[in-house]
Amino acid sequence: MITNHLTVPAGLLLPHALLESDAFAALAAFVAINTVMYVALAVAKILPKVYVSDWIRRSNERSEPRGIIPENATNAPSEG
């Protein structure tokens, strides 16, 4: 059985001193906040729109429809 144990030194791509610097920490915080904002916007885009005005009854709104065409045909007066 052949086993290869590859040891990867810390800071393989960037030097360890750069990873622990304040500028890198600030950049990491900016990327984290930016990612959270984009996730929130993506979730908000997926959800259906909410119109608050549909939940609030206004004073100038009629309590029942008064159109020419009745909404419910069963309530229409019968002929005969």
C-alpha positions as protocol buffer text, in pm:
chain_id: "A"
residue {
  index: 1
  type: MET
  ca { x: 0 y: 0 z: 0 }
}
residue {
  index: 2
  type: ILE
  ca { x: 140 y: 334 z: -107 }
}
residue {
  index: 3
  type: THR
  ca { x: 60 y: 634 z: 106 }
}
residue {
  index: 4
  type: ASN
  ca { x: 156 y: 983 z: 19 }
}
residue {
  index: 5
  type: HIS
  ca { x: 143 y: 1226 z: 302 }
}
residue {
  index: 6
  type: LEU
  ca { x: 170 y: 1568 z: 157 }
}
residue {
  index: 7
  type: THR
  ca { x: 246 y: 1831 z: 410 }
}
residue {
  index: 8
  type: VAL
  ca { x: 137 y: 2179 z: 316 }
}
residue {
  index: 9
  type: PRO
  ca { x: 315 y: 2461 z: 491 }
}
residue {
  index: 10
  type: ALA
  ca { x: 102 y: 2738 z: 636 }
}
residue {
  index: 11
  type: GLY
  ca { x: 79 y: 3040 z: 412 }
}
residue {
  index: 12
  type: LEU
  ca { x: 135 y: 2850 z: 91 }
}
residue {
  index: 13
  type: LEU
  ca { x: 3 y: 3123 z: -140 }
}
residue {
  index: 14
  type: LEU
  ca { x: 72 y: 3428 z: 70 }
}
residue {
  index: 15
  type: PRO
  ca { x: 336 y: 3486 z: 331 }
}
residue {
  index: 16
  type: HIS
  ca { x: 228 y: 3426 z: 691 }
}
residue {
  index: 17
  type: ALA
  ca { x: 313 y: 3784 z: 792 }
}
residue {
  index: 18
  type: LEU
  ca { x: 77 y: 3922 z: 526 }
}
residue {
  index: 19
  type: LEU
  ca { x: -208 y: 3700 z: 644 }
}
residue {
  index: 20
  type: GLU
  ca { x: -180 y: 3835 z: 998 }
}
residue {
  index: 21
  type: SER
  ca { x: -154 y: 4204 z: 901 }
}
residue {
  index: 22
  type: ASP
  ca { x: -424 y: 4459 z: 985 }
}
residue {
  index: 23
  type: ALA
  ca { x: -474 y: 4552 z: 621 }
}
residue {
  index: 24
  type: PHE
  ca { x: -549 y: 4190 z: 531 }
}
residue {
  index: 25
  type: ALA
  ca { x: -791 y: 4164 z: 825 }
}
residue {
  index: 26
  type: ALA
  ca { x: -972 y: 4479 z: 707 }
}
residue {
  index: 27
  type: LEU
  ca { x: -992 y: 4342 z: 354 }
}
residue {
  index: 28
  type: ALA
  ca { x: -1126 y: 4010 z: 484 }
}
residue {
  index: 29
  type: ALA
  ca { x: -1391 y: 4194 z: 688 }
}
residue {
  index: 30
  type: PHE
  ca { x: -1494 y: 4395 z: 380 }
}
residue {
  index: 31
  type: VAL
  ca { x: -1526 y: 4080 z: 172 }
}
residue {
  index: 32
  type: ALA
  ca { x: -1729 y: 3912 z: 446 }
}
residue {
  index: 33
  type: ILE
  ca { x: -1972 y: 4205 z: 478 }
}
residue {
  index: 34
  type: ASN
  ca { x: -1999 y: 4232 z: 99 }
}
residue {
  index: 35
  type: THR
  ca { x: -2079 y: 3862 z: 74 }
}
residue {
  index: 36
  type: VAL
  ca { x: -2352 y: 3887 z: 338 }
}
residue {
  index: 37
  type: MET
  ca { x: -2505 y: 4185 z: 157 }
}
residue {
  index: 38
  type: TYR
  ca { x: -2511 y: 4002 z: -176 }
}
residue {
  index: 39
  type: VAL
  ca { x: -2670 y: 3696 z: -14 }
}
residue {
  index: 40
  type: ALA
  ca { x: -2938 y: 3916 z: 145 }
}
residue {
  index: 41
  type: LEU
  ca { x: -3009 y: 4086 z: -189 }
}
residue {
  index: 42
  type: ALA
  ca { x: -3027 y: 3751 z: -368 }
}
residue {
  index: 43
  type: VAL
  ca { x: -3273 y: 3614 z: -112 }
}
residue {
  index: 44
  type: ALA
  ca { x: -3482 y: 3933 z: -134 }
}
residue {
  index: 45
  type: LYS
  ca { x: -3488 y: 3898 z: -513 }
}
residue {
  index: 46
  type: ILE
  ca { x: -3616 y: 3540 z: -490 }
}
residue {
  index: 47
  type: LEU
  ca { x: -3903 y: 3617 z: -251 }
}
residue {
  index: 48
  type: PRO
  ca { x: -4231 y: 3757 z: -388 }
}
residue {
  index: 49
  type: LYS
  ca { x: -4292 y: 4130 z: -364 }
}
residue {
  index: 50
  type: VAL
  ca { x: -4479 y: 4257 z: -62 }
}
residue {
  index: 51
  type: TYR
  ca { x: -4707 y: 4556 z: -102 }
}
residue {
  index: 52
  type: VAL
  ca { x: -4780 y: 4709 z: 238 }
}
residue {
  index: 53
  type: SER
  ca { x: -5066 y: 4911 z: 88 }
}
residue {
  index: 54
  type: ASP
  ca { x: -5260 y: 4587 z: 30 }
}
residue {
  index: 55
  type: TRP
  ca { x: -5270 y: 4525 z: 405 }
}
residue {
  index: 56
  type: ILE
  ca { x: -5389 y: 4873 z: 499 }
}
residue {
  index: 57
  type: ARG
  ca { x: -5752 y: 4966 z: 434 }
}
residue {
  index: 58
  type: ARG
  ca { x: -5785 y: 5324 z: 318 }
}
residue {
  index: 59
  type: SER
  ca { x: -6077 y: 5554 z: 389 }
}
residue {
  index: 60
  type: ASN
  ca { x: -6150 y: 5624 z: 21 }
}
residue {
  index: 61
  type: GLU
  ca { x: -6180 y: 5255 z: -65 }
}
residue {
  index: 62
  type: ARG
  ca { x: -6529 y: 5108 z: -127 }
}
residue {
  index: 63
  type: SER
  ca { x: -6646 y: 4832 z: 100 }
}
residue {
  index: 64
  type: GLU
  ca { x: -6796 y: 4639 z: -195 }
}
residue {
  index: 65
  type: PRO
  ca { x: -6742 y: 4650 z: -572 }
}
residue {
  index: 66
  type: ARG
  ca { x: -6985 y: 4868 z: -769 }
}
residue {
  index: 67
  type: GLY
  ca { x: -6892 y: 4773 z: -1124 }
}
residue {
  index: 68
  type: ILE
  ca { x: -7130 y: 4704 z: -1414 }
}
residue {
  index: 69
  type: ILE
  ca { x: -7022 y: 4344 z: -1440 }
}
residue {
  index: 70
  type: PRO
  ca { x: -7095 y: 4152 z: -1121 }
}
residue {
  index: 71
  type: GLU
  ca { x: -6801 y: 3966 z: -973 }
}
residue {
  index: 72
  type: ASN
  ca { x: -7008 y: 3668 z: -866 }
}
residue {
  index: 73
  type: ALA
  ca { x: -7255 y: 3539 z: -1126 }
}
residue {
  index: 74
  type: THR
  ca { x: -7456 y: 3345 z: -865 }
}
residue {
  index: 75
  type: ASN
  ca { x: -7562 y: 3672 z: -698 }
}
residue {
  index: 76
  type: ALA
  ca { x: -7695 y: 3813 z: -1027 }
}
residue {
  index: 77
  type: PRO
  ca { x: -8072 y: 3854 z: -1043 }
}
residue {
  index: 78
  type: SER
  ca { x: -8245 y: 3565 z: -1214 }
}
residue {
  index: 79
  type: GLU
  ca { x: -8458 y: 3612 z: -1525 }
}
residue {
  index: 80
  type: GLY
  ca { x: -8817 y: 3515 z: -1523 }
}
